[in-house]
mmCIF file of C-alpha atoms in Angstrom:
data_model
loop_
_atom_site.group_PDB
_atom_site.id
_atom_site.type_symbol
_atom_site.label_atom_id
_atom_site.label_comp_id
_atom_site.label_asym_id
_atom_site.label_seq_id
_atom_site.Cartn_x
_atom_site.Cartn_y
_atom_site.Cartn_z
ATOM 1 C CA UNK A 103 -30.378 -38.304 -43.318
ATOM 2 C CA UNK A 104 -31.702 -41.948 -42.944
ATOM 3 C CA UNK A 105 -32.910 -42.946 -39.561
ATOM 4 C CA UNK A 106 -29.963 -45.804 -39.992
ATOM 5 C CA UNK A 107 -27.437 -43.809 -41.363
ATOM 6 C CA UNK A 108 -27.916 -40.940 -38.476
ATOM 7 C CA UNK A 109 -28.080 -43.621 -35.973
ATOM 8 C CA UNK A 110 -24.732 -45.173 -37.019
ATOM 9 C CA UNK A 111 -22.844 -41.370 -37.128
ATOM 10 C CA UNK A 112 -23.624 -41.165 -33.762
ATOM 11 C CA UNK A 113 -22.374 -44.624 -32.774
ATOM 12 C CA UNK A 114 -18.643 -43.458 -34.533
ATOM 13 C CA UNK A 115 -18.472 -40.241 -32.702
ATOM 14 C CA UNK A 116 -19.805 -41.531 -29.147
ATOM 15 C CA UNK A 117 -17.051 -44.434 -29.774
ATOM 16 C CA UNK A 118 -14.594 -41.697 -30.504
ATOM 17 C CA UNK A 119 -15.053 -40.011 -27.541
ATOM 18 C CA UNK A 120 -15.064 -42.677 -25.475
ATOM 19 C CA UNK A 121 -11.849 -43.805 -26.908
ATOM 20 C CA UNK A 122 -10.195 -40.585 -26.034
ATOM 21 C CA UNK A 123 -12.003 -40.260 -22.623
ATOM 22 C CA UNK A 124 -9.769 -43.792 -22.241
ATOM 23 C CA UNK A 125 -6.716 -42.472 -23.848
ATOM 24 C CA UNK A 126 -3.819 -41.117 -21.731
ATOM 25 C CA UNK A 127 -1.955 -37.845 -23.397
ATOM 26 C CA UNK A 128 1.818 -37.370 -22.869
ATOM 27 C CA UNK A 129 2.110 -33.458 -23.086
ATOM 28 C CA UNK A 130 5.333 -31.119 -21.916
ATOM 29 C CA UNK A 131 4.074 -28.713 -18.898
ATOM 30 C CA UNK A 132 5.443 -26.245 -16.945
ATOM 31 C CA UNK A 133 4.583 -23.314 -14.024
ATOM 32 C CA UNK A 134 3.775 -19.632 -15.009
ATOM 33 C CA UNK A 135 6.657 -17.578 -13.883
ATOM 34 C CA UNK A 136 7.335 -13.715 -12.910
ATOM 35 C CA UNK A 137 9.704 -12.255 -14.741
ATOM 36 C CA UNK A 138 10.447 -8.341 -16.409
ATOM 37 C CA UNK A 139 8.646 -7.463 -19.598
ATOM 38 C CA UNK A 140 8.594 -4.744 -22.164
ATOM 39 C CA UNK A 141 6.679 -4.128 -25.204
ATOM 40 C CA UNK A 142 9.918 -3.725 -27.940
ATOM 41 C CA UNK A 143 10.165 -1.452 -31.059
ATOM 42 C CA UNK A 144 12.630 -2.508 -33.546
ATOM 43 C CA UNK A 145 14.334 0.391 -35.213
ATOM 44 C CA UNK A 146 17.828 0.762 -37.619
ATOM 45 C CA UNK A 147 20.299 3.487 -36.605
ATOM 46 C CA UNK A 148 24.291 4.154 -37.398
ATOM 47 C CA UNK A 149 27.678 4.314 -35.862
ATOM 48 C CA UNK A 150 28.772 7.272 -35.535
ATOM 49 C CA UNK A 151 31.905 8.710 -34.060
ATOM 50 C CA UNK A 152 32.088 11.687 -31.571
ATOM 51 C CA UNK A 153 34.322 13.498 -32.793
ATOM 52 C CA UNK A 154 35.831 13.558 -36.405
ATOM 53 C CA UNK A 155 38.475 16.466 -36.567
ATOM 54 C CA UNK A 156 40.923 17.918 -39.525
ATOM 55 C CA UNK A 157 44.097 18.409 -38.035
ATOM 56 C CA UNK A 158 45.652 21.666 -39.342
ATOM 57 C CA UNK A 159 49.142 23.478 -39.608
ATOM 58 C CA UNK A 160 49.080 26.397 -37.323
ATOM 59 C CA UNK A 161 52.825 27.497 -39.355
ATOM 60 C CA UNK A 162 53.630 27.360 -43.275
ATOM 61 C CA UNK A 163 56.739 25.389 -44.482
ATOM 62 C CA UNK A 164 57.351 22.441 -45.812
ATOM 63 C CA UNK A 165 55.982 19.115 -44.503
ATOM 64 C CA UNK A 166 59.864 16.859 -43.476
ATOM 65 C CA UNK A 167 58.050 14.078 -41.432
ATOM 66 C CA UNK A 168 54.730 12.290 -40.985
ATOM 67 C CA UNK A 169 56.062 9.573 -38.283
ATOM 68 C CA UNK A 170 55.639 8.886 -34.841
ATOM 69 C CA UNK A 171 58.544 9.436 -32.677
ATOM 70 C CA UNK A 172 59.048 5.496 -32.843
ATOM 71 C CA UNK A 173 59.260 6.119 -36.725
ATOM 72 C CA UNK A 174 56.359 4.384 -37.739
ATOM 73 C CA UNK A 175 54.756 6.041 -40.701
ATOM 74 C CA UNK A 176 51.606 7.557 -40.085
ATOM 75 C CA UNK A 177 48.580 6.568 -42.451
ATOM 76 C CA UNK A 178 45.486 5.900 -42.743
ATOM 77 C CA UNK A 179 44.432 3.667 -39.308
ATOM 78 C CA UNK A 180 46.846 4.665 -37.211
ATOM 79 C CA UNK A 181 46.050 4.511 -34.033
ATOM 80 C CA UNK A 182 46.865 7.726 -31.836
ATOM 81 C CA UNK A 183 46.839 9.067 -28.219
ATOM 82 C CA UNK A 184 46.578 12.736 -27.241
ATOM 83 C CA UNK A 185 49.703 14.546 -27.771
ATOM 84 C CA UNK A 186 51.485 11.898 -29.803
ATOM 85 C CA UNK A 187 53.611 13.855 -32.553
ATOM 86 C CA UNK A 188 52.146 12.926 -35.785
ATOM 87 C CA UNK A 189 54.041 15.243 -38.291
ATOM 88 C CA UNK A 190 56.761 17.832 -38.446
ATOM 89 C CA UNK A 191 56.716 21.031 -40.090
ATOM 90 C CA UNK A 192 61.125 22.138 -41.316
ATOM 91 C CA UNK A 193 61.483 24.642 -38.099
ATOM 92 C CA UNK A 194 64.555 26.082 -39.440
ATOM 93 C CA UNK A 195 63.061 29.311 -40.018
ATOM 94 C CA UNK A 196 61.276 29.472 -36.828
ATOM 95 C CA UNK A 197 64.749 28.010 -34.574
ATOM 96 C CA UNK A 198 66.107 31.348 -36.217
ATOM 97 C CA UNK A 199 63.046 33.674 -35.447
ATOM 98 C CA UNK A 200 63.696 32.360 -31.887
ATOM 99 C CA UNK A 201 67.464 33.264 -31.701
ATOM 100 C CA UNK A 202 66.522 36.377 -33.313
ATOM 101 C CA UNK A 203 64.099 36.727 -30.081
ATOM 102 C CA UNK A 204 66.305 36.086 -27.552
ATOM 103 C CA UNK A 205 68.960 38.473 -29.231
ATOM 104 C CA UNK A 206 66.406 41.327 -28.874
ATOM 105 C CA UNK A 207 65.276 40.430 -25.607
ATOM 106 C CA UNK A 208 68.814 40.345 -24.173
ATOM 107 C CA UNK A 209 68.923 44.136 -25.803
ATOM 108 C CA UNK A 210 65.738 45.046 -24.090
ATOM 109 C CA UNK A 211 66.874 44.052 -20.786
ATOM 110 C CA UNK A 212 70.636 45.717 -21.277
ATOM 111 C CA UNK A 213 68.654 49.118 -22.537
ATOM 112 C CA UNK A 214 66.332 48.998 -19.689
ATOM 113 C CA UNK A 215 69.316 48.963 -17.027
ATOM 114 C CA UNK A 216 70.622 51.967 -18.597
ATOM 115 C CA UNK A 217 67.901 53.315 -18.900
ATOM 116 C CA UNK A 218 67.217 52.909 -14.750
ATOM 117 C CA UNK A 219 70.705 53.959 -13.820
ATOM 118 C CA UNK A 220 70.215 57.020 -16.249
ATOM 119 C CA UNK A 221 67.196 57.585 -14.174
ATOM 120 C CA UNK A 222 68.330 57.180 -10.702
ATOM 121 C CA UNK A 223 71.169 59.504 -11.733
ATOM 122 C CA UNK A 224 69.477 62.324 -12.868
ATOM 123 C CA UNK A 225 66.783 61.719 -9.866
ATOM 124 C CA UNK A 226 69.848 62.560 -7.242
ATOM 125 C CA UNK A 227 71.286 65.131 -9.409
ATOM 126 C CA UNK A 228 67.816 67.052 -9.389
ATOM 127 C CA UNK A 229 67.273 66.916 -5.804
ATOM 128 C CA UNK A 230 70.842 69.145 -5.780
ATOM 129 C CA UNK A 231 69.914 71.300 -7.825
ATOM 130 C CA UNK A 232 72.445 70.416 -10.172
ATOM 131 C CA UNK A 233 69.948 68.996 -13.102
ATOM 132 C CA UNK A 234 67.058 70.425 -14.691
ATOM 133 C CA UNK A 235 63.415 69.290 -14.412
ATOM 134 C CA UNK A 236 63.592 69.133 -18.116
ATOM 135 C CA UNK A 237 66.647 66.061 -17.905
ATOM 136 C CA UNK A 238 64.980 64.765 -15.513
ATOM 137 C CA UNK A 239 61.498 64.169 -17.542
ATOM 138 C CA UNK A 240 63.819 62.758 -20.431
ATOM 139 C CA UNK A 241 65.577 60.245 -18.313
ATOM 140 C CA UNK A 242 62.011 58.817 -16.906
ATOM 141 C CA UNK A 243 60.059 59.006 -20.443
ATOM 142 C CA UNK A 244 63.207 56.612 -21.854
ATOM 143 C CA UNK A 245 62.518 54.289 -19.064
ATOM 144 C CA UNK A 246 59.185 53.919 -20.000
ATOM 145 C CA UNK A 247 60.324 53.687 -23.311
ATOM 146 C CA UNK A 248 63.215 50.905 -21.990
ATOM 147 C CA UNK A 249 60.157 48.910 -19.907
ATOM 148 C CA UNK A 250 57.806 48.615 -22.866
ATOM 149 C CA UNK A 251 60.755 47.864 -25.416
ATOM 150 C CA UNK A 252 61.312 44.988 -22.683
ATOM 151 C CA UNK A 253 57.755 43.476 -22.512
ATOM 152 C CA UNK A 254 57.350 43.682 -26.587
ATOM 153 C CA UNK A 255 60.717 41.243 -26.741
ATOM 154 C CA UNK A 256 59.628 39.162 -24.277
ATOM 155 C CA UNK A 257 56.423 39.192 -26.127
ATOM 156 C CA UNK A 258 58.184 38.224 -29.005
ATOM 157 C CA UNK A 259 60.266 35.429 -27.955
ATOM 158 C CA UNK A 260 57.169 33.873 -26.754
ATOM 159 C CA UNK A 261 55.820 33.869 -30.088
ATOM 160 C CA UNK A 262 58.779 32.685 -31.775
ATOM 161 C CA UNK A 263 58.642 29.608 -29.015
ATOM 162 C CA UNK A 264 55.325 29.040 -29.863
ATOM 163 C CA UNK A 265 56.073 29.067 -33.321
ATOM 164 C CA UNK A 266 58.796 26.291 -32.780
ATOM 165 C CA UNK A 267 56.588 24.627 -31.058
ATOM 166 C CA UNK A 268 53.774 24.537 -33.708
ATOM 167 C CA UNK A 269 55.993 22.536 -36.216
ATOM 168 C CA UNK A 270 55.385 19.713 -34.120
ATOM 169 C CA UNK A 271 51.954 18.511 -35.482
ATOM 170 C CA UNK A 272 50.179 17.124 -32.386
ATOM 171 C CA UNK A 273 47.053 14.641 -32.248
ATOM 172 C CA UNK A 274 44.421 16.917 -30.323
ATOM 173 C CA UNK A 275 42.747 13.741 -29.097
ATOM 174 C CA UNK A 276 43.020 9.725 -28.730
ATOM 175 C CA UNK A 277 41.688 8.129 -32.342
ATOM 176 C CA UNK A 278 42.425 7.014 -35.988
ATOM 177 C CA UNK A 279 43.847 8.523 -38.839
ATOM 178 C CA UNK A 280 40.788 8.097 -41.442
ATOM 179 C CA UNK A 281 42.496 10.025 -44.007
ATOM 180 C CA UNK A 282 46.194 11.113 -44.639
ATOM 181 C CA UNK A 283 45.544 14.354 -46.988
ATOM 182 C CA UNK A 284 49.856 15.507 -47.581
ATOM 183 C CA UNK A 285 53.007 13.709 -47.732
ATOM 184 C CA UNK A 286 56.513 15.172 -46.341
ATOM 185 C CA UNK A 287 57.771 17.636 -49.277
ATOM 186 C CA UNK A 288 54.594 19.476 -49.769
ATOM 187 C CA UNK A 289 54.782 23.011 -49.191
ATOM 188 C CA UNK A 290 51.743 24.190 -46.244
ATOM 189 C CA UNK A 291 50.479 27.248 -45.580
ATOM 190 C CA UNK A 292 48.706 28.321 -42.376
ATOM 191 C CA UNK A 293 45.425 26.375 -42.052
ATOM 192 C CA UNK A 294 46.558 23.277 -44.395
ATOM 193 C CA UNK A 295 44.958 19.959 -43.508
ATOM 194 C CA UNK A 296 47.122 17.211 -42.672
ATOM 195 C CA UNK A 297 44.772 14.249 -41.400
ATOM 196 C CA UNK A 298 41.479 13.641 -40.297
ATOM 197 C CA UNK A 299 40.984 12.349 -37.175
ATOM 198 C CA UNK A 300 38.660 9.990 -35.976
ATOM 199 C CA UNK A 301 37.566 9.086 -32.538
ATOM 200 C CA UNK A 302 36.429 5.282 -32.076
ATOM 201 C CA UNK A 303 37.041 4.766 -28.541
ATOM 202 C CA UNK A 304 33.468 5.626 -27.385
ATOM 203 C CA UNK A 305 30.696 5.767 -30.204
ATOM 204 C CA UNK A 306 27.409 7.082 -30.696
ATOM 205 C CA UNK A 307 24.147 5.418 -32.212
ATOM 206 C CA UNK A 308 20.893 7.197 -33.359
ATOM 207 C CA UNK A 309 16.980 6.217 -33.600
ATOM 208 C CA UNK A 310 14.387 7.824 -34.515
ATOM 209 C CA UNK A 311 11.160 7.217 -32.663
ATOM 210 C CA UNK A 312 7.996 8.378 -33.511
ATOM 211 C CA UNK A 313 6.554 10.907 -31.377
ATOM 212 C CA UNK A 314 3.621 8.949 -30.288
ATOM 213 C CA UNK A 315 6.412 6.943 -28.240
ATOM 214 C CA UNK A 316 8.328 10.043 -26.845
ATOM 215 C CA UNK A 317 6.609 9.611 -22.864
ATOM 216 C CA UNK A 318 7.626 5.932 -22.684
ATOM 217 C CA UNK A 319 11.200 6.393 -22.578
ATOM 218 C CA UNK A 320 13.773 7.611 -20.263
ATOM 219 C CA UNK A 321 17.396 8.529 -20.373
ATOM 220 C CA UNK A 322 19.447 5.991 -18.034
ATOM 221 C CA UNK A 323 16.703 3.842 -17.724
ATOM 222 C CA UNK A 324 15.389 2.254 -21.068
ATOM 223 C CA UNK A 325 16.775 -0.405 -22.460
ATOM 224 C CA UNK A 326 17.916 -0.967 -26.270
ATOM 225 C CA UNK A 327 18.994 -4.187 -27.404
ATOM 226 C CA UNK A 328 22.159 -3.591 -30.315
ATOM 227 C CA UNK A 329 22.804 -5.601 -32.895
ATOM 228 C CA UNK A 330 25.394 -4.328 -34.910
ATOM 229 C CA UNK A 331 25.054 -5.645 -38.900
ATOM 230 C CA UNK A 332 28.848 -7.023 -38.933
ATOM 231 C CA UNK A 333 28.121 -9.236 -36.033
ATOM 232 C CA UNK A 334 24.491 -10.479 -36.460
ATOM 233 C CA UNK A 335 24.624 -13.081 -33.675
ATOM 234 C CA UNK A 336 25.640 -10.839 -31.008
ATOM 235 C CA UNK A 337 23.449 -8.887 -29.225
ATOM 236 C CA UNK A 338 24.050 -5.710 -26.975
ATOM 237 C CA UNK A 339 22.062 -4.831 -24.004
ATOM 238 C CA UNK A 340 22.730 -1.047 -23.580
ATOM 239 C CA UNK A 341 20.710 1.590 -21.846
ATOM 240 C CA UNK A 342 19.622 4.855 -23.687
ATOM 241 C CA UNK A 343 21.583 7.783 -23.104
ATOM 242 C CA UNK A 344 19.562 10.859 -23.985
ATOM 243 C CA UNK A 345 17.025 12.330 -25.870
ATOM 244 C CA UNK A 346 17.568 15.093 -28.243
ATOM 245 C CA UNK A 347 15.520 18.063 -27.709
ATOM 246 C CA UNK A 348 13.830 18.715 -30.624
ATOM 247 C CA UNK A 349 11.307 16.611 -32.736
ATOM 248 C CA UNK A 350 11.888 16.726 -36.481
ATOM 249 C CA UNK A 351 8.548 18.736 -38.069
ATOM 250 C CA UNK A 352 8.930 16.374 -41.180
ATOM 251 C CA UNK A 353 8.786 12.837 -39.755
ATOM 252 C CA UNK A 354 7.492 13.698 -36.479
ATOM 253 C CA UNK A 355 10.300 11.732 -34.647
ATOM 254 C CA UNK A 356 12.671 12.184 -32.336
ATOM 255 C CA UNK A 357 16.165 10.771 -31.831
ATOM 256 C CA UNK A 358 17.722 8.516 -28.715
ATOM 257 C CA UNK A 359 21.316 8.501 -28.611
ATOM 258 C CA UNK A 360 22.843 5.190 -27.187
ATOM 259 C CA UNK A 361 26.625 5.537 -26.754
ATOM 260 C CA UNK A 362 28.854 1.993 -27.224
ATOM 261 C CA UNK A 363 32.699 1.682 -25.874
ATOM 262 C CA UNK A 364 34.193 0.398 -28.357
ATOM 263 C CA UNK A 365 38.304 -0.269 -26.812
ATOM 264 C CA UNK A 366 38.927 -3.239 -29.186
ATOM 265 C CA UNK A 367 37.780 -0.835 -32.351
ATOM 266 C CA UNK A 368 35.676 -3.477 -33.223
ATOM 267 C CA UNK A 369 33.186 -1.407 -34.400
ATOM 268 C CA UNK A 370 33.342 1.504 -36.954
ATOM 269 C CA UNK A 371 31.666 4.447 -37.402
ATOM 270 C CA UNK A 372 29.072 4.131 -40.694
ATOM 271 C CA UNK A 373 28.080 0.613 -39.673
ATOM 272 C CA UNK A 374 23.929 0.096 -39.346
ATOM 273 C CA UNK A 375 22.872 -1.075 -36.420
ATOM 274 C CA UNK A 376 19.419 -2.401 -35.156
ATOM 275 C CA UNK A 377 17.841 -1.521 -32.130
ATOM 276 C CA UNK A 378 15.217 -2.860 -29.721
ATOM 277 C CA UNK A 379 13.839 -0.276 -27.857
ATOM 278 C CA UNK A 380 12.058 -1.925 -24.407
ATOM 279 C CA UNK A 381 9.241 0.568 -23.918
ATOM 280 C CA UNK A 382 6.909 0.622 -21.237
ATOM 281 C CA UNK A 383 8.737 -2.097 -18.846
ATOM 282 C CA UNK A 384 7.492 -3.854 -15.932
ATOM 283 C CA UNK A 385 8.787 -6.043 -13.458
ATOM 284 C CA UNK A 386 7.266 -9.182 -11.990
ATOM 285 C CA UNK A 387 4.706 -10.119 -14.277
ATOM 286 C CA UNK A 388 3.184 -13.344 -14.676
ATOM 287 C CA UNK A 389 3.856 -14.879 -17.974
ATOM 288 C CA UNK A 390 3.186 -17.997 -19.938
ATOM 289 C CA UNK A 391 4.777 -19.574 -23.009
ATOM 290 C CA UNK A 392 3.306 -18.382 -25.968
ATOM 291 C CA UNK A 393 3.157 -21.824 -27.147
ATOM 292 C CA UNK A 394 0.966 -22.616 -24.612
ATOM 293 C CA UNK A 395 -1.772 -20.137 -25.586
ATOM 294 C CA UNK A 396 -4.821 -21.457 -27.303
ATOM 295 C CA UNK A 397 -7.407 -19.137 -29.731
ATOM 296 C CA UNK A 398 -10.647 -20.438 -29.981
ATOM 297 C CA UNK A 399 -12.973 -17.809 -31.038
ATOM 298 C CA UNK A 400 -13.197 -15.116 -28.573
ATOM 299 C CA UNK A 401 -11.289 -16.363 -26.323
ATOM 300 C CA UNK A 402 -7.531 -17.448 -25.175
ATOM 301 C CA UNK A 403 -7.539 -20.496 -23.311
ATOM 302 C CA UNK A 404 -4.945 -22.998 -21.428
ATOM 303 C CA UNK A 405 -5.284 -26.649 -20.433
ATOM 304 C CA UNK A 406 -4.405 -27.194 -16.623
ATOM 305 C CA UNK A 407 -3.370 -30.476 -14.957
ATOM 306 C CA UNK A 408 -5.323 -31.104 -12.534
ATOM 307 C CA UNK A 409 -5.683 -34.776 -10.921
ATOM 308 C CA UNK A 410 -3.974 -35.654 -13.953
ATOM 309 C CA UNK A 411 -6.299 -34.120 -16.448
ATOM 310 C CA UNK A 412 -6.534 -31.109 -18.470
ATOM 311 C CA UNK A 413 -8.827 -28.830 -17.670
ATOM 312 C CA UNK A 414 -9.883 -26.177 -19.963
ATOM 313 C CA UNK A 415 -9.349 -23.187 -18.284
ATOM 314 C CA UNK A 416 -9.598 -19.141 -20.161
ATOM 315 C CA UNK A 417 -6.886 -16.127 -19.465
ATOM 316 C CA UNK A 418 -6.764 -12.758 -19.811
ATOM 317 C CA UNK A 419 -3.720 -11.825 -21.725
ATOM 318 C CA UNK A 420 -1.687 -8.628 -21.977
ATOM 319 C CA UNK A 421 1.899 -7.903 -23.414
ATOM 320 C CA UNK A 422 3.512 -10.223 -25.282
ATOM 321 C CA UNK A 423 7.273 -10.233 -24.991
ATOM 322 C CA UNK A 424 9.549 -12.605 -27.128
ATOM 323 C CA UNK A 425 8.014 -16.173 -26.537
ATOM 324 C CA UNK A 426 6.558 -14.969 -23.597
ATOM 325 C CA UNK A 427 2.708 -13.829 -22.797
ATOM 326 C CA UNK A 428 1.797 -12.247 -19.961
ATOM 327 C CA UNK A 429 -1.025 -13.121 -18.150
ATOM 328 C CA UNK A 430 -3.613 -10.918 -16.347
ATOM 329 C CA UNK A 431 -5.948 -13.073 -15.102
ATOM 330 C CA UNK A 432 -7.083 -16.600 -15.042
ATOM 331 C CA UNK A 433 -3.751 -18.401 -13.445
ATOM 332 C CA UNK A 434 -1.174 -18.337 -10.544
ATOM 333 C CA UNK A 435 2.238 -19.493 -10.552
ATOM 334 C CA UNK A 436 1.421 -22.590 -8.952
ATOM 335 C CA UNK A 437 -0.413 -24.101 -11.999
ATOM 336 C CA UNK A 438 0.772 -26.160 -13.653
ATOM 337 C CA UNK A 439 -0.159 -25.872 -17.316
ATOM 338 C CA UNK A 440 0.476 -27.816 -20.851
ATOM 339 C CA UNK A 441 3.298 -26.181 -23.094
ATOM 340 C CA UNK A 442 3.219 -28.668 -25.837
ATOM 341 C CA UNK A 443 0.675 -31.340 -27.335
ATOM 342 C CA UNK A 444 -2.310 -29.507 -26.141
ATOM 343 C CA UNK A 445 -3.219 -29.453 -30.176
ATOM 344 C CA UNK A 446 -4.775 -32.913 -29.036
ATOM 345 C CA UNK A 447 -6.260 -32.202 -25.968
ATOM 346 C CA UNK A 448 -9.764 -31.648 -24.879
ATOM 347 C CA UNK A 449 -11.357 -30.551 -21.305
ATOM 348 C CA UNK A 450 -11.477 -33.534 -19.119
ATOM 349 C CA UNK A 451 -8.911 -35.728 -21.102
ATOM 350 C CA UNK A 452 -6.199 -37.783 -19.001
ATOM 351 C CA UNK A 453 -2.265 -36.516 -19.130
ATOM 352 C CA UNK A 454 0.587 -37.416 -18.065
ATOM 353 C CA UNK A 455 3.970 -35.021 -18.328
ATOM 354 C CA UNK A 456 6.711 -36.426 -20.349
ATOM 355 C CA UNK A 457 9.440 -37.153 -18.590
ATOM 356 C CA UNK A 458 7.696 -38.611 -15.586
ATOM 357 C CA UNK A 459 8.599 -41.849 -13.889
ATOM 358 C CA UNK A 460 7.351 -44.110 -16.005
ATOM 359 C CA UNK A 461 6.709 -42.277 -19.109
ATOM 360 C CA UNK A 462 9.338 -42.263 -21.858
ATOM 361 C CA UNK A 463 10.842 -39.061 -23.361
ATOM 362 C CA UNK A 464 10.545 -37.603 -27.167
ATOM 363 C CA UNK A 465 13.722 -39.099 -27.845
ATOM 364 C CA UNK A 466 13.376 -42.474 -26.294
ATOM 365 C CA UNK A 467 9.848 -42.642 -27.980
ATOM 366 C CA UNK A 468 11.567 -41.895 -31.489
ATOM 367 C CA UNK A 469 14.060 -45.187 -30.952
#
């Protein structure tokens, strides 16, 4: 380059300088604050229910009722408590079993005191000589008899009330019908299924983690963030409630169970979910905007205020959580440091913080 030409480049950028040695900077600033941090894994999972039962006939006959004792039909969605009748089963057969019972158990009992007054009788008669030791071993062996003939009706009238008792289909647990499989007139057998039951009260949710991750969580301690996929704005906080036991060989994960009460049934079962696992969290660390990070090479640098200028100044950096860095070394929470419009900025430059007696905001400067 020309000696005039060189000469006259280095007028421009000394003028330059100087003009921004003389220009005042409005930036946005704020203090480094402690706060808790994690480093966060983002993994999908499902909804899935605890418990998902088919509810069975214990007794054959045919199927009269699938109501609630308030009537209301029961389909699929119904929502049930434990114990709640939830179908009826035609007892007829059974109410007659039972009388049937009772009959032979009033027999048993009316045979047995016979069968005692037989054998008291023939007790005193052989202490007088007067019966034989022969009578005598008849009238105890039909007591025996008379005894055992007792216990097998009572036996039997117990079944026959437990029989009665079984055509009243009962929900074994608080949940939702999910599927209604008969309708009253169809003929059951022992063992038929009637419903499937659902429970949607409390739920569970599954990720898989990679192995490599297994040591940095902790049942009743980590967090995971939920966001369920039907509600994409709402987020969760939940902590995790175990981890199962065993690794899977072929992915070399292992899966954290969250559970999620659920008393509104807002959620179902089969919906995806997505989790964010906090691993390895700390408390009180010293962290930064992210915004307010500069790269330059090597190296991560901030701008101080200091005196009313920025001052270049390099930090040590460690997790970054959200829009938050954390900060190992280089500041303190009483620095003050520029958050935005340090793109402009170089060491030594004069700032002033927006919103500062005297300095108009963002929006006042837009009017």
């Amino acid at each position: 380059m020309k000696a005039p030409l060189l000469f006259a480049a280095l007028l421009t950028a000394t003028v330059s300088f100087a003009q921004d040695e003389a220009k005042t900077f409005i930036v946005k600033a704020s203090h480094p604050f402690r706060t808790t941090i994690a480093e966060t894994v983002v993994k999908t999972g499902s909804i899935q229910s605890p418990a998902v039962v088919d509810i069975l006939s214990k007794v054959g006959g045919r199927l009269i009722s699938t109501t609630l004792t308030n009537g209301t039909e029961v389909v699929e969605g119904t929502h049930v408590t434990k114990g709640d009748v939830i179908a009826r089963v035609d007892s007829r057969d059974y109410e007659a079993n039972l009388a049937a019972a009772e009959a032979r158990l009033a027999y048993a009992k009316a045979s047995l005191t016979d069968a005692q007054k037989e054998f008291d009788r023939t007790t005193a008669l052989l202490k007088d000589n007067t019966a034989t030791e022969q009578e005598a071993d008849k009238a105890s062996a039909d007591l025996q008899r008379a005894k055992a003939s007792l216990q097998e009706a009572q036996a039997s009238l117990e079944l026959a009330k437990i029989n009665v008792e079984e055509t009243f289909i009962r929900a074994p647990m608080a949940g939702v019908i999910s599927a209604k499989k008969v309708y009253p007139g169809a003929m059951l057998s022992a063992a038929t299924a009637i419903y499937t039951l659902t429970e949607i009260d409390n739920l569970r949710l599954f990720f898989d983690l990679p192995t490599t991750l297994f040591a940095n969580v902790q049942p009743g301690l980590t967090d995971i963030t939920i966001t369920v996929d039907a509600y994409p704005s709402e987020k969760l906080p939940l902590k995790l409630f175990s981890v199962h036991p065993v690794a899977n060989q072929d992915t070399r994960t292992v899966r954290l169970e969250v559970h999620l009460a659920n008393p509104q049934t807002k959620y179902l079962p089969g919906m995806y979910v997505k989790g964010e696992i906090a691993l390895n969290k700390r408390d009180n660390v010293l962290v930064v905007p992210y915004d307010a990070l500069t790269r330059i090479v090597d190296k991560t640098i901030v701008y101080k205020i200091q005196d009313g200028r920025a001052v270049t100044t390099e930090v040590k950096t460690g997790t970054r959580f959200d829009d938050l860095y954390e900060v190992v070394e280089g500041l303190t929470e009483d620095d003050l440091i520029v958050t935005t419009g340090q793109h402009r900025l170089t060491n030594g430059v004069s700032v002033k913080i927006e919103g500062e007696k005297g300095i108009p905001t963002q929006t006042n400067r837009n009017k």
